[in-house]
PDB file of N, CA and C in Angstrom:
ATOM      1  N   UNK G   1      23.748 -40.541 -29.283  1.00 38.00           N
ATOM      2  CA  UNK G   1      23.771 -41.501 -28.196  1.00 38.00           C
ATOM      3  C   UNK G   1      22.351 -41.924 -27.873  1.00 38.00           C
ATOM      4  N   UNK G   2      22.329 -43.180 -27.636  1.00 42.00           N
ATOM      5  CA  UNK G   2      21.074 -43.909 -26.821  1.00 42.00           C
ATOM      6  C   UNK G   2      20.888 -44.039 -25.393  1.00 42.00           C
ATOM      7  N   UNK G   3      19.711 -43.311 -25.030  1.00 44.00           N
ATOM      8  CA  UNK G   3      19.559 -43.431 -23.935  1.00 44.00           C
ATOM      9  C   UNK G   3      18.543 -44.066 -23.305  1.00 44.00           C
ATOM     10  N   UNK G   4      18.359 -45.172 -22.730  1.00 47.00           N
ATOM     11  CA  UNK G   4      17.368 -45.809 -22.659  1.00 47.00           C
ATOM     12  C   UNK G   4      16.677 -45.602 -20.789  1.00 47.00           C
ATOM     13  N   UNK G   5      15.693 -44.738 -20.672  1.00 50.00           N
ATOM     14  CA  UNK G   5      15.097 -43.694 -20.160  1.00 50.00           C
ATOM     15  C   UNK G   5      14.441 -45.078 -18.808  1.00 50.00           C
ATOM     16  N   UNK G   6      13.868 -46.372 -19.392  1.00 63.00           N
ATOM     17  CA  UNK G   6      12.951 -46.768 -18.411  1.00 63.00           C
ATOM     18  C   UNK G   6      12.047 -46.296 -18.005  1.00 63.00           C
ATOM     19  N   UNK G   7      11.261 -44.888 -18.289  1.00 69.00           N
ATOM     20  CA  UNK G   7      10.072 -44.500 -17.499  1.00 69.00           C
ATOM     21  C   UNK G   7       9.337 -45.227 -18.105  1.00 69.00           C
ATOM     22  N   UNK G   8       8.067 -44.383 -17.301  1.00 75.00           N
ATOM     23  CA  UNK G   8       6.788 -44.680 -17.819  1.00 75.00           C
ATOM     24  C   UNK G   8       5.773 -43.410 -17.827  1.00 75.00           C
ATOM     25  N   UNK G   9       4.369 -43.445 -18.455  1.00 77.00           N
ATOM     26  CA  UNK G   9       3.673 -42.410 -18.631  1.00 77.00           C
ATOM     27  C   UNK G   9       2.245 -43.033 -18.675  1.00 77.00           C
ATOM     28  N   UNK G  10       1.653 -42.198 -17.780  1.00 82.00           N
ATOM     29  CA  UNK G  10      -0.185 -42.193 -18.338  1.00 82.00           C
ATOM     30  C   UNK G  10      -0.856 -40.761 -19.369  1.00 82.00           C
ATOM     31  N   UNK G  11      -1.446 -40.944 -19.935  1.00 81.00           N
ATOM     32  CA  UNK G  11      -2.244 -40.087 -20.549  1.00 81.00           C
ATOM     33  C   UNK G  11      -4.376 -40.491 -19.195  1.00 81.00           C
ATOM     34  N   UNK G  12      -4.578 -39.000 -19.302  1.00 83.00           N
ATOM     35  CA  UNK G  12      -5.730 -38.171 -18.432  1.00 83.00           C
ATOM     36  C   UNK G  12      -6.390 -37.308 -19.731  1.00 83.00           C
ATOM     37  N   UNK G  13      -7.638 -38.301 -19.492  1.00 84.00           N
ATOM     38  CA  UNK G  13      -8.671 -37.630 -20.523  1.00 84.00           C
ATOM     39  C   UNK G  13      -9.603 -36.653 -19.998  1.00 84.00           C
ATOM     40  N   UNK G  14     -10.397 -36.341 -20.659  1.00 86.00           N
ATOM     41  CA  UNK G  14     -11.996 -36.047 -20.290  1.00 86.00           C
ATOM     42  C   UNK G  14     -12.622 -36.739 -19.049  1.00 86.00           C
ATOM     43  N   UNK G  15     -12.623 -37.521 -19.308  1.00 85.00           N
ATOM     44  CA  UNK G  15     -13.468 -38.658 -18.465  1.00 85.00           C
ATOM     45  C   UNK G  15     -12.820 -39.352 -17.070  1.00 85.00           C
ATOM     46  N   UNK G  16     -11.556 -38.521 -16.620  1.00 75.00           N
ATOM     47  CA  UNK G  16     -10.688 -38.861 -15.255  1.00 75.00           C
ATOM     48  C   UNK G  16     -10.390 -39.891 -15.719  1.00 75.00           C
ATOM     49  N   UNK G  17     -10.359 -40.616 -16.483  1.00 73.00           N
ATOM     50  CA  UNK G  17      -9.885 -42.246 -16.757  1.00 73.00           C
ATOM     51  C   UNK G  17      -8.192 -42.059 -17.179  1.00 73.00           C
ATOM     52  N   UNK G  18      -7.364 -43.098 -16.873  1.00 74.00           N
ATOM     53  CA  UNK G  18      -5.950 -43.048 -16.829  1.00 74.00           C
ATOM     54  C   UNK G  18      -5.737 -43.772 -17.988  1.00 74.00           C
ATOM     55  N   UNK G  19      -4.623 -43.826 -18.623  1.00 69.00           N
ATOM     56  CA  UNK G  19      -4.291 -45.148 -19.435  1.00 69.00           C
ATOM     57  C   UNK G  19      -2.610 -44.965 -19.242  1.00 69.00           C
ATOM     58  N   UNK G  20      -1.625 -46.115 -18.732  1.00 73.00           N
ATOM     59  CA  UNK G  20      -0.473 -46.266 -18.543  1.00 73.00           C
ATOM     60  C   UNK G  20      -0.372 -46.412 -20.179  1.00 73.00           C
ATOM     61  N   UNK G  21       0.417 -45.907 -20.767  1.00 68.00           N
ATOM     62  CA  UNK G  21       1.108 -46.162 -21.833  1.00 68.00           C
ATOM     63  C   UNK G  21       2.236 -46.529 -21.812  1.00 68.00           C
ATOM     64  N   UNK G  22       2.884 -47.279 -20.536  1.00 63.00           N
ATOM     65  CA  UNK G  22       4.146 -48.106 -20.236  1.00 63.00           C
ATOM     66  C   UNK G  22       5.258 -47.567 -20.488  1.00 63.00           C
ATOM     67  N   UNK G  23       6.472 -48.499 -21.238  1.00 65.00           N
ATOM     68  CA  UNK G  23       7.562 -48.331 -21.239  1.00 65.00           C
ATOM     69  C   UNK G  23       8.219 -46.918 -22.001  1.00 65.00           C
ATOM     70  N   UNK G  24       8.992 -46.078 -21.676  1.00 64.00           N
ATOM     71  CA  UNK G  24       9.379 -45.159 -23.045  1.00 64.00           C
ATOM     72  C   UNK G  24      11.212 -45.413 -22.920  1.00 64.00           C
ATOM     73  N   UNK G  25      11.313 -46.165 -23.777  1.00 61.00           N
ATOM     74  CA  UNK G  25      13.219 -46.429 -24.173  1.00 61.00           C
ATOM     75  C   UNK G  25      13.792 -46.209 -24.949  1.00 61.00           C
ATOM     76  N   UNK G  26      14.947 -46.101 -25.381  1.00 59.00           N
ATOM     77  CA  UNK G  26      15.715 -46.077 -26.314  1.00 59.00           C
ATOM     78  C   UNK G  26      15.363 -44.505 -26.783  1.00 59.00           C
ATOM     79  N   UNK G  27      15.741 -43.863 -26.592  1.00 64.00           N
ATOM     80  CA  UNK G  27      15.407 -42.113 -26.449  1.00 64.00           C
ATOM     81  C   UNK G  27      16.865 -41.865 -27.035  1.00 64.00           C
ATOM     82  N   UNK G  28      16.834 -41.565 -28.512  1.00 65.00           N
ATOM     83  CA  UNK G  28      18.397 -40.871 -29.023  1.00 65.00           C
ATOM     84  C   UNK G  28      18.138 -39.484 -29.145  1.00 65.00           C
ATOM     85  N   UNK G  29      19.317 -38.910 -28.555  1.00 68.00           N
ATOM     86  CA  UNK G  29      20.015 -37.158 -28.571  1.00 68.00           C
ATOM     87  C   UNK G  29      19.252 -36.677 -30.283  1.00 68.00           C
ATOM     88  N   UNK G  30      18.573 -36.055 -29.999  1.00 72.00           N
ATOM     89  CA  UNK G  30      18.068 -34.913 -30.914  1.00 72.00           C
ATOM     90  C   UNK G  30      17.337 -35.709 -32.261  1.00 72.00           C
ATOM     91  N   UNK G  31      16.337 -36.578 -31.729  1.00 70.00           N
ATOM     92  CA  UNK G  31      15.698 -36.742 -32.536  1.00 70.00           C
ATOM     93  C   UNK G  31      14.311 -37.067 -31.992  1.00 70.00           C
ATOM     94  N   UNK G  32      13.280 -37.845 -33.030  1.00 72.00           N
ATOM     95  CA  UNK G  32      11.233 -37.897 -32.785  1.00 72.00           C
ATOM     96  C   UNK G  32      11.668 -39.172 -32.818  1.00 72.00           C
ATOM     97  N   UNK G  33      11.029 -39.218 -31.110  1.00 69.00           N
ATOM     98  CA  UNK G  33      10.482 -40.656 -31.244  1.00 69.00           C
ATOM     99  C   UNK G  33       8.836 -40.685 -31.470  1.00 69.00           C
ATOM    100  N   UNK G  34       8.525 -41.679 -31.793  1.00 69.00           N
ATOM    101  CA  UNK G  34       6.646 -42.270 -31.954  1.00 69.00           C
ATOM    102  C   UNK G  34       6.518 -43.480 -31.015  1.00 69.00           C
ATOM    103  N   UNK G  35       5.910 -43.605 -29.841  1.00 68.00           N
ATOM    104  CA  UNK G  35       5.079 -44.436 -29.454  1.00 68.00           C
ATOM    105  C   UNK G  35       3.897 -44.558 -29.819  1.00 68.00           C
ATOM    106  N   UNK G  36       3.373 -45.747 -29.616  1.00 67.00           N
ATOM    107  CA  UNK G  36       1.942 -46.073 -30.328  1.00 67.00           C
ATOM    108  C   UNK G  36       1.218 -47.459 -28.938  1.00 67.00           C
ATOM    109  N   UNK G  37       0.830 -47.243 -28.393  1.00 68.00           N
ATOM    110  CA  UNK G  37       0.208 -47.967 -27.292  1.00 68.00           C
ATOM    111  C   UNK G  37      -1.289 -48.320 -27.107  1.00 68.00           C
ATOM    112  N   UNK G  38      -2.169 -49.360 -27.644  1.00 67.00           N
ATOM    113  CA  UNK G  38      -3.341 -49.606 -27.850  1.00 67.00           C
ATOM    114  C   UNK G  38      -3.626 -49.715 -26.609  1.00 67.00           C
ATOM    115  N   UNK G  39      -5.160 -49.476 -26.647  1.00 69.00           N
ATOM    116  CA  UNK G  39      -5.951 -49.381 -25.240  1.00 69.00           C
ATOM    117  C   UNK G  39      -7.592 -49.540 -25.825  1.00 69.00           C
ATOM    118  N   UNK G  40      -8.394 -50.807 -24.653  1.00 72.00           N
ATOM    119  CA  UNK G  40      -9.667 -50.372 -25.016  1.00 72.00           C
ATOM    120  C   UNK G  40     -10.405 -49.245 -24.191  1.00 72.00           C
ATOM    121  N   UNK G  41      -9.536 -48.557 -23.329  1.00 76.00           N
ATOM    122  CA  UNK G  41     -10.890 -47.372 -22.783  1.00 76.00           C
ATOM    123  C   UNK G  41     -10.490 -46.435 -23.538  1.00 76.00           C
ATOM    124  N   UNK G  42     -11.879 -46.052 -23.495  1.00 81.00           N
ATOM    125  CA  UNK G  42     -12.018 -45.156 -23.991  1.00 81.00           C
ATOM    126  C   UNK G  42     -11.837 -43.615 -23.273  1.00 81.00           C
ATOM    127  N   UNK G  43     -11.051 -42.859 -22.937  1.00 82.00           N
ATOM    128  CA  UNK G  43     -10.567 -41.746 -22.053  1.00 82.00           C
ATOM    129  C   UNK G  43     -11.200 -40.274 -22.444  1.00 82.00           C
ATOM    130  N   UNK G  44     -11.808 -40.378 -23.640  1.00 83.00           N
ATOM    131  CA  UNK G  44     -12.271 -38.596 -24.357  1.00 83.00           C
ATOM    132  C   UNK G  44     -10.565 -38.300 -24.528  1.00 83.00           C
ATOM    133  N   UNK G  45     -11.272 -36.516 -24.821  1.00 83.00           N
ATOM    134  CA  UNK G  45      -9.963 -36.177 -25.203  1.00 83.00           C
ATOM    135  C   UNK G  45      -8.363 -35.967 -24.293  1.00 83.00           C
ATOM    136  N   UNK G  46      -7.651 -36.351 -25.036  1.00 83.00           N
ATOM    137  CA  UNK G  46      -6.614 -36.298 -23.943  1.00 83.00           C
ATOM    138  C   UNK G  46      -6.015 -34.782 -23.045  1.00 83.00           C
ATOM    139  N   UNK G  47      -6.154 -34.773 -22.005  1.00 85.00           N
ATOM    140  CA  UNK G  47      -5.791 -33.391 -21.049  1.00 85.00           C
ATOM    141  C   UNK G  47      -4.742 -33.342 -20.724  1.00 85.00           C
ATOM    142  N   UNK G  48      -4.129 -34.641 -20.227  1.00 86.00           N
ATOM    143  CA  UNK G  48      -2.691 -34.077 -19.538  1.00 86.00           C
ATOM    144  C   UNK G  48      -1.979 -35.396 -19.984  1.00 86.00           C
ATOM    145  N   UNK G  49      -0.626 -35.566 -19.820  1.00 84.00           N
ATOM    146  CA  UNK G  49       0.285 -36.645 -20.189  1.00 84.00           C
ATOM    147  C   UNK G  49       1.007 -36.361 -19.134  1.00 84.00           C
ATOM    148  N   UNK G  50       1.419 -37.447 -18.543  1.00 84.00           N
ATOM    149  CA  UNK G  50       2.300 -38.134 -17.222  1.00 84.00           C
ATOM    150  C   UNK G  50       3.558 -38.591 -17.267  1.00 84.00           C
ATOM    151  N   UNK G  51       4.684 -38.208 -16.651  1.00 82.00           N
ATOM    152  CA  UNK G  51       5.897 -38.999 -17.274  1.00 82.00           C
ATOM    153  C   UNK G  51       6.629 -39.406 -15.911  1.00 82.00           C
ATOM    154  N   UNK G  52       6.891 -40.611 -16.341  1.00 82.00           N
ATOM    155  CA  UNK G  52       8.115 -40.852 -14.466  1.00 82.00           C
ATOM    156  C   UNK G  52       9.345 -41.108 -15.109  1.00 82.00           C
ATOM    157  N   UNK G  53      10.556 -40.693 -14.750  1.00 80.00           N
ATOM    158  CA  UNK G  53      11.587 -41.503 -15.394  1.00 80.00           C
ATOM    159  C   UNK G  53      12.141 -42.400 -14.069  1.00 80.00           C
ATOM    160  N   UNK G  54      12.598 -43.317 -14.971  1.00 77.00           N
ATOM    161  CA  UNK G  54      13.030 -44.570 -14.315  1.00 77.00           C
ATOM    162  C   UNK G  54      14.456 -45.089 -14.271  1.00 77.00           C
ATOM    163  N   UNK G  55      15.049 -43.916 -14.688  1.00 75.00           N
ATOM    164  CA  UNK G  55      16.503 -44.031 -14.973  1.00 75.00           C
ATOM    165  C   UNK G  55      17.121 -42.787 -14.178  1.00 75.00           C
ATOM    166  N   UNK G  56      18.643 -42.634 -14.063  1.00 77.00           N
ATOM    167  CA  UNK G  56      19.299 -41.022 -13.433  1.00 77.00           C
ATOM    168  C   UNK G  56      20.169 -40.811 -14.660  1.00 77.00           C
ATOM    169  N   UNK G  57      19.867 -41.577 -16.362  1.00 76.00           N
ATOM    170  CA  UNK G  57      20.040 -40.473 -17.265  1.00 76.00           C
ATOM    171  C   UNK G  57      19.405 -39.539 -17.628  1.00 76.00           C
ATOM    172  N   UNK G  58      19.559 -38.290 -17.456  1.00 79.00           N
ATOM    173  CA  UNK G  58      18.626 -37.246 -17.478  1.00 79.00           C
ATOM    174  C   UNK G  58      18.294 -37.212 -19.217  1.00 79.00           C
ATOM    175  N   UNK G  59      17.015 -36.381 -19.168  1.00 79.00           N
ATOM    176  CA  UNK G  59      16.237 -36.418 -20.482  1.00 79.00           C
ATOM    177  C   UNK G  59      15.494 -35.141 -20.082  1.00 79.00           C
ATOM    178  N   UNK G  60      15.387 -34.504 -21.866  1.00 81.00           N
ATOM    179  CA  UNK G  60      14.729 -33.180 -21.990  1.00 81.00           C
ATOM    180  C   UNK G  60      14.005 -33.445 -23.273  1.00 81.00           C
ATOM    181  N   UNK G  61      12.803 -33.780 -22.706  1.00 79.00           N
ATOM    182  CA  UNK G  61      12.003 -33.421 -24.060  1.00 79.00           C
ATOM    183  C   UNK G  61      11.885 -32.505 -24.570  1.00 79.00           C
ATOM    184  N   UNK G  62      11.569 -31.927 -25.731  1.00 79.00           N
ATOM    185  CA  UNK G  62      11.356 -30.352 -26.149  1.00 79.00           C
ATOM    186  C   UNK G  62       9.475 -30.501 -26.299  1.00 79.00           C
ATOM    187  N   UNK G  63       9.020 -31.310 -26.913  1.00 79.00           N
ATOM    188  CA  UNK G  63       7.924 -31.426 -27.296  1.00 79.00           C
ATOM    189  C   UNK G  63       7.465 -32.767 -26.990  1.00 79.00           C
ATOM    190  N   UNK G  64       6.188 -32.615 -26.378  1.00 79.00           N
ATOM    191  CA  UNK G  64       5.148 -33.557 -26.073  1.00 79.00           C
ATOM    192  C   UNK G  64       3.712 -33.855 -27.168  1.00 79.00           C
ATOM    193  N   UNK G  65       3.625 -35.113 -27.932  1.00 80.00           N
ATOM    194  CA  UNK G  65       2.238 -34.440 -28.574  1.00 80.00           C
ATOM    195  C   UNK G  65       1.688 -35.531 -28.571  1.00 80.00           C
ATOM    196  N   UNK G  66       0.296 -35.938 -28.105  1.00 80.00           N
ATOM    197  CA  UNK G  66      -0.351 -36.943 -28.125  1.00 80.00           C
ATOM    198  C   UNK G  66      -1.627 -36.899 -28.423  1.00 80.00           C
ATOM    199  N   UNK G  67      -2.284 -37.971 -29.439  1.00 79.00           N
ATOM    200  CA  UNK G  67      -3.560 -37.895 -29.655  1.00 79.00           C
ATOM    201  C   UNK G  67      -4.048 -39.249 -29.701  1.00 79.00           C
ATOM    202  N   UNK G  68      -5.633 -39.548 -30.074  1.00 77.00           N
ATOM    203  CA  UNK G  68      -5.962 -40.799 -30.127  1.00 77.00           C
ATOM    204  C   UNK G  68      -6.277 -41.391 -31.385  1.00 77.00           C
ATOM    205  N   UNK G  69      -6.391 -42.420 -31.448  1.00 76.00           N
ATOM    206  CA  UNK G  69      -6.721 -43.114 -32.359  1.00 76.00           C
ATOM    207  C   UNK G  69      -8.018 -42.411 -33.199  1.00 76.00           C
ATOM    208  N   UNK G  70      -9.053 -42.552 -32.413  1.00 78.00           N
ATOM    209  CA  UNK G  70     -10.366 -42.427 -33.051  1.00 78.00           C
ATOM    210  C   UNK G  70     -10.900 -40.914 -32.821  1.00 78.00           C
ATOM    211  N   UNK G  71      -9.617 -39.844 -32.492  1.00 77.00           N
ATOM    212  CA  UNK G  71      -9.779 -38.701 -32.950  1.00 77.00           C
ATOM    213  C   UNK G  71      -8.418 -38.193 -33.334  1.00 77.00           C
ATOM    214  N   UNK G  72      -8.062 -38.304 -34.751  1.00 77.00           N
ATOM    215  CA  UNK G  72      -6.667 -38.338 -35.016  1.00 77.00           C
ATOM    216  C   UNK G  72      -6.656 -36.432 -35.256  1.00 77.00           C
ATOM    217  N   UNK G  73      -7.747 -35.708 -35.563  1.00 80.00           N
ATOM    218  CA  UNK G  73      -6.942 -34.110 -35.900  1.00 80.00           C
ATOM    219  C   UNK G  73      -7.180 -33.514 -34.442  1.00 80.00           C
ATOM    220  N   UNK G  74      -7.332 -34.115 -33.177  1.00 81.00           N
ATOM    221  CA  UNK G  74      -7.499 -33.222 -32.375  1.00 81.00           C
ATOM    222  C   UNK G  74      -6.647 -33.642 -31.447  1.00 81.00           C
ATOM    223  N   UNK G  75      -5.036 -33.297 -31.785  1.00 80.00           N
ATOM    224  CA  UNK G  75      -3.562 -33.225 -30.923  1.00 80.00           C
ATOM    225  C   UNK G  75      -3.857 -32.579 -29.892  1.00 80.00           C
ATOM    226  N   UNK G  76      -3.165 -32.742 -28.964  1.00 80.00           N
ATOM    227  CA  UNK G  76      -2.679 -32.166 -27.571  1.00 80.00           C
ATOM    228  C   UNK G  76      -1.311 -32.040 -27.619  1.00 80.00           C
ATOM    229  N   UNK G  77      -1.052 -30.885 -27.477  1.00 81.00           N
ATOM    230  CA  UNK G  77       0.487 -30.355 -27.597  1.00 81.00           C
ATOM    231  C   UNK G  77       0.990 -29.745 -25.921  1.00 81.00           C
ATOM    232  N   UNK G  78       2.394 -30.657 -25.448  1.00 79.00           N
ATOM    233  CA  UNK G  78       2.571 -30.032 -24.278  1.00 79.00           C
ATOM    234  C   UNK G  78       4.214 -30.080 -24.368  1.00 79.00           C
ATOM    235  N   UNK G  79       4.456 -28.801 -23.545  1.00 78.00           N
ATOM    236  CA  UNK G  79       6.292 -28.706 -24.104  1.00 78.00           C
ATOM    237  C   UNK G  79       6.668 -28.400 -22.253  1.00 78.00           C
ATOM    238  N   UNK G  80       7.629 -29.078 -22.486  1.00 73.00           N
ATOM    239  CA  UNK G  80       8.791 -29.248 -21.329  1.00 73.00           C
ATOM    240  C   UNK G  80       9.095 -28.082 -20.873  1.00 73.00           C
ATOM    241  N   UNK G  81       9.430 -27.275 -21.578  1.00 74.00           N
ATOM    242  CA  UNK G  81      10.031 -25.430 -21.096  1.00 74.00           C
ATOM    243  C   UNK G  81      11.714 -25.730 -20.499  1.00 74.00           C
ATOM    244  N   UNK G  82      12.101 -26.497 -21.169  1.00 79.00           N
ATOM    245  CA  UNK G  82      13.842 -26.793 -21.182  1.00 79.00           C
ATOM    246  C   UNK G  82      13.896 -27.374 -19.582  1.00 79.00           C
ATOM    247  N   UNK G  83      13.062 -28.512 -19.108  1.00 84.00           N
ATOM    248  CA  UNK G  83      13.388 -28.758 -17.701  1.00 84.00           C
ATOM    249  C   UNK G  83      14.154 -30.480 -17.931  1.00 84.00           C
ATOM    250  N   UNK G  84      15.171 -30.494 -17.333  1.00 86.00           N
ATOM    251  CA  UNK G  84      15.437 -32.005 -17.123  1.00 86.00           C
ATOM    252  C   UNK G  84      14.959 -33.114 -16.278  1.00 86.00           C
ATOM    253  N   UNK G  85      14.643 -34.044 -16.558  1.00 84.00           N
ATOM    254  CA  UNK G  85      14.466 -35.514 -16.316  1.00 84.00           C
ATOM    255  C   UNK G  85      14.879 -36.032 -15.755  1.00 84.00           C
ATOM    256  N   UNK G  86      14.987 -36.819 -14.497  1.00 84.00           N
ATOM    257  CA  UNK G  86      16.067 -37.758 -13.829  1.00 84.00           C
ATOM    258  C   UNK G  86      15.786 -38.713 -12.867  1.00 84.00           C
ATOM    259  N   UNK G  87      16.118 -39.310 -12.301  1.00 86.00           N
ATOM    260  CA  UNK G  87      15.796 -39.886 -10.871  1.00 86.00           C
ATOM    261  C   UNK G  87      16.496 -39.227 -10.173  1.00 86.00           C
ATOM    262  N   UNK G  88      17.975 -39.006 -10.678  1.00 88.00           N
ATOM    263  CA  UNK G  88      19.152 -38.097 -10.039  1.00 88.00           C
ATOM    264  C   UNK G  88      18.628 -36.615 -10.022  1.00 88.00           C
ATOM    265  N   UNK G  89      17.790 -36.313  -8.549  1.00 87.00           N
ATOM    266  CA  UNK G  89      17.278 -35.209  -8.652  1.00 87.00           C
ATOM    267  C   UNK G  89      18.448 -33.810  -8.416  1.00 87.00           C
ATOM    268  N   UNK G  90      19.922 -34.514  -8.871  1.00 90.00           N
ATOM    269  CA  UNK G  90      20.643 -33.132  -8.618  1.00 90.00           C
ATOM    270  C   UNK G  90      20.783 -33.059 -10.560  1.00 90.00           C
ATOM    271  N   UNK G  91      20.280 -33.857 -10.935  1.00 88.00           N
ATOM    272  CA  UNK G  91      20.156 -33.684 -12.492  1.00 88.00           C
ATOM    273  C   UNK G  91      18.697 -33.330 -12.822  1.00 88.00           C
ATOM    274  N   UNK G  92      17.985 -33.505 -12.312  1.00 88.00           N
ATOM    275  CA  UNK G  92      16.413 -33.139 -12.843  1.00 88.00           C
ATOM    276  C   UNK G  92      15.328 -33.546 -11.949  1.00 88.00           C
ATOM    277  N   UNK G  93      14.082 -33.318 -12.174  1.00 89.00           N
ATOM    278  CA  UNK G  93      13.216 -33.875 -11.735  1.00 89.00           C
ATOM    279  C   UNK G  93      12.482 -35.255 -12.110  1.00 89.00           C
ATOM    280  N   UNK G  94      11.992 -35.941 -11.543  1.00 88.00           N
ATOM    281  CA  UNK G  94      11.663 -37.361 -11.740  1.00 88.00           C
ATOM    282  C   UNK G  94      10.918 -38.172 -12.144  1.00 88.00           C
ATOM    283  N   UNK G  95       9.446 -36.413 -12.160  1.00 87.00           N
ATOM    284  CA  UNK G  95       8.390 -37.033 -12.549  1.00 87.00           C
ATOM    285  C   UNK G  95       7.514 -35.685 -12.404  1.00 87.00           C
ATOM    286  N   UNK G  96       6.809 -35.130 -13.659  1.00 85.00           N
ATOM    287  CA  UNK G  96       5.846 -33.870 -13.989  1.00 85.00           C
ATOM    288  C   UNK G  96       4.857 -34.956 -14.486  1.00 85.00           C
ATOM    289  N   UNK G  97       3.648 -33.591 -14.282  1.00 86.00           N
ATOM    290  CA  UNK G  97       2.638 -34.438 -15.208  1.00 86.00           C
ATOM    291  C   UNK G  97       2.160 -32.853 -15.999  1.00 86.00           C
ATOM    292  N   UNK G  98       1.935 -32.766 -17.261  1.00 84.00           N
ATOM    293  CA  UNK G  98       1.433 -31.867 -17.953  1.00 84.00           C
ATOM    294  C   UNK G  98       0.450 -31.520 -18.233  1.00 84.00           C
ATOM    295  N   UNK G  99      -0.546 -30.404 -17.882  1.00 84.00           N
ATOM    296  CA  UNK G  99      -1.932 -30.296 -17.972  1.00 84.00           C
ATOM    297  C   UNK G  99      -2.221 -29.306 -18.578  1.00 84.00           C
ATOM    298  N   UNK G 100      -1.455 -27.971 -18.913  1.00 69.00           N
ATOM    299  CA  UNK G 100      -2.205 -26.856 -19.765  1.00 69.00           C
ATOM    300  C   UNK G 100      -1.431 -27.435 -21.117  1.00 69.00           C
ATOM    301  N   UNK G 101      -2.201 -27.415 -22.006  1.00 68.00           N
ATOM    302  CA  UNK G 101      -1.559 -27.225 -23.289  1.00 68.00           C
ATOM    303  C   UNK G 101      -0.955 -26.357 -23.883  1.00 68.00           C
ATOM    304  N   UNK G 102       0.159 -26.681 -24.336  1.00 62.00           N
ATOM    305  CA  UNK G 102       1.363 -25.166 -24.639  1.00 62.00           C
ATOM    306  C   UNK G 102       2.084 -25.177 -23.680  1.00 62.00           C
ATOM    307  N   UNK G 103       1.760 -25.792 -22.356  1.00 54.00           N
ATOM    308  CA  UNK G 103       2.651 -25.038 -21.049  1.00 54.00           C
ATOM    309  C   UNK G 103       3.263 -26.589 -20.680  1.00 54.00           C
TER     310      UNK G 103
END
């Protein structure tokens, strides 16, 4: 099934600088999605990733992984820990932002 989520997300670098990486949709049951969202700031390395959902279909990411362009081997890995997604906060929460890596 397709679930088309409506949030949105910033990525938090080094440098306190934000970058909205906009829309995230069309989210199907048990599979990788890839966004790819150009930006000219430059942020350093990425620290935390931001997510709002914009929908009350709930969503569980398992894995978060984001890196940049112009440092492609140095991933940032951040995992959900089995929590749900929602606007419908009797289904999940609405909006985390992730800052330790691994956690």
């Amino acid at each position: 099934a397709v679930v088309s989520t409506q949030s949105t997300g910033e990525f938090f670098g080094t440098y306190g600088r934000t970058y909205n990486f906009g829309d995230i949709n069309d989210m199907d049951t048990d599979s990788t999605k890839l966004f790819s969202r150009a930006s000219s700031t430059y942020i350093g390395s990425i620290q935390c990733i931001s997510i709002k959902m914009g929908t009350s279909n709930a969503w569980m990411p398992e894995t978060l992984t984001a890196w940049a362009s112009y440092d492609l081997t140095n991933k940032a890995y951040f995992y959900s820990r089995y929590q749900w997604y929602s606007t419908n906060t009797g289904e999940g929460i609405p909006t985390k932002k992730f800052c330790k890596q691994g956690d």
